[in-house]
Short mmCIF file of C-alpha atoms in Angstrom, two decimals:
data_model
loop_
_atom_site.label_atom_id
_atom_site.label_comp_id
_atom_site.label_asym_id
_atom_site.label_seq_id
_atom_site.Cartn_x
_atom_site.Cartn_y
_atom_site.Cartn_z
CA MET I 27 -11.14 -1.83 10.98
CA VAL I 28 -13.33 -4.09 8.86
CA GLY I 29 -13.09 -7.68 10.03
CA TYR I 30 -11.51 -6.86 13.40
CA ASP I 31 -13.59 -6.55 16.57
CA PRO I 32 -12.03 -5.07 19.73
CA LYS I 33 -14.82 -6.27 22.04
CA PRO I 34 -13.42 -9.79 22.54
CA ASP I 35 -10.40 -8.09 24.18
CA GLY I 36 -12.70 -6.57 26.79
CA ARG I 37 -13.00 -3.07 25.32
CA ASN I 38 -16.33 -1.29 25.25
CA ASN I 39 -15.80 0.91 22.20
CA THR I 40 -18.78 2.05 20.16
CA LYS I 41 -19.03 1.32 16.44
CA PHE I 42 -18.41 4.99 15.75
CA GLN I 43 -15.22 4.97 17.82
CA VAL I 44 -14.03 1.83 16.03
CA ALA I 45 -14.68 3.54 12.67
CA VAL I 46 -12.79 6.66 13.77
CA ALA I 47 -9.87 4.56 15.03
CA GLY I 48 -9.70 2.73 11.69
CA SER I 49 -9.90 5.94 9.66
CA VAL I 50 -7.26 7.81 11.65
CA SER I 51 -4.92 4.82 11.71
CA GLY I 52 -5.23 4.61 7.92
CA LEU I 53 -4.56 8.34 7.55
CA VAL I 54 -1.40 8.24 9.67
CA THR I 55 -0.15 5.00 8.13
CA ARG I 56 -0.60 6.18 4.54
CA ALA I 57 1.42 9.31 5.22
CA LEU I 58 4.27 7.31 6.74
CA ILE I 59 4.63 4.65 4.05
CA SER I 60 4.01 6.73 0.91
CA PRO I 61 7.72 6.88 -0.15
CA PHE I 62 7.88 3.08 -0.36
CA ASP I 63 4.78 3.05 -2.55
CA VAL I 64 6.34 5.56 -4.98
CA ILE I 65 9.54 3.50 -5.29
CA LYS I 66 7.57 0.25 -5.66
CA ILE I 67 5.52 1.64 -8.56
CA ARG I 68 8.66 2.96 -10.30
CA PHE I 69 10.14 -0.55 -10.09
CA GLN I 70 6.93 -2.21 -11.28
CA LEU I 71 6.74 -0.05 -14.40
CA GLN I 72 10.39 -0.52 -15.36
CA HIS I 73 10.67 -3.22 -18.02
CA GLU I 74 14.45 -3.40 -17.76
CA ARG I 75 16.07 -5.56 -15.11
CA LEU I 76 16.53 -4.01 -11.67
CA SER I 77 20.28 -4.49 -11.87
CA ARG I 78 23.43 -2.39 -12.15
CA SER I 79 24.55 -4.71 -14.98
CA ASP I 80 21.77 -3.41 -17.23
CA PRO I 81 22.94 -0.05 -18.65
CA ASN I 82 19.39 0.86 -19.68
CA ALA I 83 17.94 0.42 -16.19
CA LYS I 84 17.03 3.72 -14.57
CA TYR I 85 16.55 2.15 -11.14
CA HIS I 86 18.28 -0.88 -9.64
CA GLY I 87 17.88 -0.62 -5.87
CA ILE I 88 15.89 1.07 -3.13
CA LEU I 89 18.68 3.37 -1.93
CA GLN I 90 19.80 4.24 -5.47
CA ALA I 91 16.21 4.97 -6.53
CA SER I 92 15.65 7.09 -3.42
CA ARG I 93 18.74 9.18 -4.13
CA GLN I 94 17.87 9.60 -7.81
CA ILE I 95 14.26 10.58 -7.16
CA LEU I 96 15.41 13.03 -4.50
CA GLN I 97 18.01 14.60 -6.80
CA GLU I 98 15.81 14.79 -9.90
CA GLU I 99 12.40 15.59 -8.41
CA GLY I 100 12.92 16.76 -4.84
CA PRO I 101 11.52 15.38 -1.55
CA THR I 102 7.87 16.01 -2.45
CA ALA I 103 8.16 13.35 -5.18
CA PHE I 104 7.90 10.68 -2.47
CA TRP I 105 4.35 11.83 -1.79
CA LYS I 106 3.16 12.21 -5.39
CA GLY I 107 -0.49 11.21 -5.62
CA HIS I 108 -0.72 11.11 -1.85
CA ILE I 109 -0.90 14.66 -0.54
CA PRO I 110 -3.99 15.70 -2.59
CA ALA I 111 -5.81 12.58 -1.38
CA GLN I 112 -4.95 13.29 2.23
CA ILE I 113 -5.92 16.95 1.92
CA LEU I 114 -9.19 15.96 0.30
CA SER I 115 -9.85 13.35 2.99
CA ILE I 116 -9.69 15.94 5.78
CA GLY I 117 -11.53 18.62 3.82
CA TYR I 118 -8.71 21.17 3.59
CA GLY I 119 -8.00 22.87 0.30
CA ALA I 120 -10.87 20.96 -1.26
CA VAL I 121 -11.54 23.51 -3.98
CA GLN I 122 -8.00 23.43 -5.41
CA VAL I 123 -7.88 19.65 -5.32
CA TYR I 124 -11.34 19.36 -6.86
CA ASN I 125 -10.35 21.50 -9.83
CA THR I 126 -7.21 19.41 -10.45
CA LEU I 127 -9.11 16.15 -10.20
CA CYS I 128 -11.85 17.39 -12.51
CA HIS I 129 -9.28 18.37 -15.14
CA ALA I 130 -7.60 14.95 -14.93
CA VAL I 131 -10.91 13.08 -15.08
CA GLY I 132 -12.12 15.17 -18.04
CA THR I 133 -8.89 14.65 -20.00
CA MET I 134 -8.91 10.88 -19.42
CA TYR I 135 -12.59 10.57 -20.35
CA ARG I 136 -12.24 12.58 -23.58
CA SER I 137 -9.12 10.69 -24.73
CA GLU I 138 -10.15 7.09 -23.95
CA GLY I 139 -13.75 6.98 -22.81
CA PRO I 140 -15.31 5.64 -19.57
CA GLN I 141 -13.45 2.32 -19.71
CA VAL I 142 -10.20 4.15 -18.88
CA PHE I 143 -11.31 4.36 -15.24
CA TYR I 144 -11.45 0.58 -14.95
CA LYS I 145 -8.05 -0.38 -16.33
CA GLY I 146 -6.47 -2.98 -14.07
CA LEU I 147 -9.82 -3.84 -12.51
CA ALA I 148 -9.55 -7.61 -13.16
CA PRO I 149 -6.33 -8.21 -11.17
CA THR I 150 -7.58 -5.82 -8.50
CA LEU I 151 -10.80 -7.79 -7.96
CA ILE I 152 -8.94 -11.10 -8.05
CA ALA I 153 -6.46 -9.91 -5.41
CA ILE I 154 -8.90 -8.24 -3.00
CA PHE I 155 -10.36 -11.31 -1.33
CA PRO I 156 -7.22 -13.45 -0.90
CA TYR I 157 -5.20 -10.44 0.30
CA ALA I 158 -7.73 -9.33 2.90
CA GLY I 159 -8.39 -12.90 4.01
CA LEU I 160 -4.69 -13.75 4.27
CA GLN I 161 -3.96 -10.52 6.11
CA PHE I 162 -6.43 -11.07 8.93
CA SER I 163 -5.89 -14.84 9.05
CA CYS I 164 -2.12 -14.43 9.33
CA TYR I 165 -2.50 -11.65 11.91
CA SER I 166 -4.65 -13.86 14.11
CA SER I 167 -2.33 -16.87 13.69
CA LEU I 168 0.78 -14.81 14.42
CA LYS I 169 -0.81 -13.39 17.56
CA HIS I 170 -1.46 -16.93 18.82
CA LEU I 171 2.11 -17.90 17.94
CA TYR I 172 3.46 -14.82 19.72
CA LYS I 173 1.52 -15.64 22.87
CA TRP I 174 2.81 -19.22 22.76
CA ALA I 175 6.45 -18.30 22.07
CA ILE I 176 6.93 -15.25 24.32
CA PRO I 177 7.20 -15.75 28.11
CA ALA I 178 4.43 -14.31 30.26
CA GLU I 179 6.57 -11.40 31.47
CA GLY I 180 7.25 -10.39 27.87
CA LYS I 181 3.57 -10.14 26.95
CA LYS I 182 2.87 -6.92 28.82
CA ASN I 183 3.66 -4.73 25.82
CA GLU I 184 0.68 -5.40 23.57
CA ASN I 185 1.61 -2.57 21.21
CA LEU I 186 4.84 -4.40 20.30
CA GLN I 187 2.87 -7.61 19.75
CA ASN I 188 0.41 -5.83 17.45
CA LEU I 189 3.23 -4.16 15.51
CA LEU I 190 5.22 -7.39 14.98
CA CYS I 191 2.24 -9.59 14.16
CA GLY I 192 0.73 -6.99 11.87
CA SER I 193 4.02 -6.58 10.02
CA GLY I 194 4.39 -10.33 9.58
CA ALA I 195 0.84 -10.63 8.29
CA GLY I 196 1.46 -7.85 5.78
CA VAL I 197 4.65 -9.45 4.44
CA ILE I 198 3.07 -12.88 3.96
CA SER I 199 -0.14 -11.69 2.30
CA LYS I 200 1.64 -9.17 0.05
CA THR I 201 4.18 -11.73 -1.21
CA LEU I 202 1.50 -14.25 -2.14
CA THR I 203 -0.63 -11.74 -4.07
CA TYR I 204 2.14 -9.50 -5.44
CA PRO I 205 2.09 -10.52 -9.15
CA LEU I 206 -1.52 -9.34 -9.39
CA ASP I 207 -0.49 -5.92 -8.09
CA LEU I 208 2.22 -5.68 -10.76
CA PHE I 209 -0.27 -6.60 -13.51
CA LYS I 210 -2.67 -3.95 -12.20
CA LYS I 211 -0.04 -1.20 -12.36
CA ARG I 212 1.08 -2.19 -15.87
CA LEU I 213 -2.51 -2.18 -17.15
CA GLN I 214 -3.42 1.09 -15.42
CA VAL I 215 -0.76 3.09 -17.25
CA GLY I 216 -1.93 1.80 -20.64
CA GLY I 217 -2.47 4.76 -22.98
CA PHE I 218 0.17 6.87 -21.24
CA GLU I 219 3.20 5.06 -22.64
CA HIS I 220 4.56 8.27 -24.18
CA ALA I 221 4.67 9.88 -20.73
CA ARG I 222 7.08 7.27 -19.39
CA ALA I 223 9.24 6.86 -22.50
CA ALA I 224 12.11 8.59 -20.69
CA PHE I 225 12.12 5.82 -18.08
CA GLY I 226 12.98 3.03 -20.55
CA GLN I 227 11.16 0.45 -22.68
CA VAL I 228 7.46 0.87 -23.43
CA ARG I 229 5.03 -2.00 -24.00
CA ARG I 230 1.31 -2.33 -24.69
CA TYR I 231 -0.91 -5.01 -23.20
CA LYS I 232 -4.27 -6.31 -24.45
CA GLY I 233 -5.45 -7.51 -21.06
CA LEU I 234 -4.55 -9.42 -17.92
CA MET I 235 -3.50 -12.66 -19.60
CA ASP I 236 -1.50 -10.87 -22.30
CA CYS I 237 0.27 -8.83 -19.62
CA ALA I 238 1.17 -11.96 -17.65
CA LYS I 239 2.37 -13.70 -20.83
CA GLN I 240 4.57 -10.81 -21.95
CA VAL I 241 6.11 -10.35 -18.51
CA LEU I 242 6.96 -14.06 -18.33
CA GLN I 243 8.38 -14.20 -21.87
CA LYS I 244 10.40 -10.98 -21.82
CA GLU I 245 11.31 -10.55 -18.15
CA GLY I 246 11.21 -14.09 -16.77
CA ALA I 247 9.47 -15.37 -13.65
CA LEU I 248 11.34 -12.84 -11.53
CA GLY I 249 9.59 -10.12 -13.52
CA PHE I 250 6.41 -10.93 -11.61
CA PHE I 251 8.10 -9.72 -8.43
CA LYS I 252 9.70 -6.47 -9.57
CA GLY I 253 9.45 -3.96 -6.75
CA LEU I 254 8.79 -6.68 -4.18
CA SER I 255 11.46 -5.45 -1.76
CA PRO I 256 10.04 -1.92 -1.30
CA SER I 257 6.58 -3.46 -1.42
CA LEU I 258 7.39 -5.79 1.47
CA LEU I 259 8.85 -2.91 3.46
CA LYS I 260 5.69 -0.97 2.72
CA ALA I 261 3.44 -3.94 3.57
CA ALA I 262 5.25 -4.69 6.82
CA LEU I 263 5.23 -1.07 7.94
CA SER I 264 1.75 -0.41 6.60
CA THR I 265 0.06 -3.39 8.23
CA GLY I 266 2.14 -3.06 11.37
CA PHE I 267 1.40 0.64 11.73
CA MET I 268 -2.24 0.10 10.83
CA PHE I 269 -2.84 -2.40 13.60
CA PHE I 270 -0.56 -0.49 15.99
CA TRP I 271 -2.38 2.83 15.58
CA TYR I 272 -5.77 1.13 15.41
CA GLU I 273 -5.19 -0.65 18.72
CA PHE I 274 -3.72 2.54 20.17
CA PHE I 275 -6.74 4.69 19.33
CA CYS I 276 -9.17 1.94 20.39
CA ASN I 277 -7.40 1.83 23.75
CA VAL I 278 -7.58 5.61 24.02
CA PHE I 279 -11.35 5.53 23.40
CA HIS I 280 -11.72 2.64 25.87
CA CYS I 281 -9.92 4.63 28.58
CA MET I 282 -12.09 7.66 27.82
CA ASN I 283 -15.26 5.55 28.06
CA ARG I 284 -14.15 3.96 31.34
CA THR I 285 -13.27 7.36 32.81
CA ALA I 286 -16.64 8.78 31.73
CA SER I 287 -18.53 5.83 33.24
CA GLN I 288 -16.82 6.28 36.60
CA ARG I 289 -17.91 9.89 36.98
#
């Protein structure tokens, strides 16, 4: 993965193998954590409080939202927006996906112009650098802490270390940058308010600052963290699985290289 080099750990993987390990780990991880992403976005776009006490709230908890989505839309709803991307990424069914994507792109361009493809860009760019930096910094720090806190006999299972430290790094970095992710989602659905009218209140935002101002005024400070719980589950599992599978595949390639060199 970008920013992480396996060679200091004594592995002799090539750059190509490192790239493959990163790509495959991302593919597997995305498939596993997609349901949490769907629930998180539903929470982010709901203007009503995430509480049973609000009669207008469609969703108020992870388990309740999971049951409702399953009942109303079926199990495939948890992978909406995910399966076509995964199919496209491995080159299977590319023609069908291409036609669907072209139709969506054409409709969006005709209705709102080229700027529609860049809605939510400002919070995305602002969040990229601190999130990536925090993620790798926390991962490195947590690995050092793990090695200091765990007795020598407990350090043999490196996969567990990578999973725990990766999960912790994901939780910390996601929490600190979460409001920007919420702003991005709210801005990205601008122009499609009529499509989500059945989910509750509908609001329009003029930009990043207006979005932040309206959320604070109408939903309170806690509004900045709507969907944080499924997001943290997603971040913990996503980062943990990412590093776990990345290290796993790097180790597989390392063993293959060592075996080949001994022939």
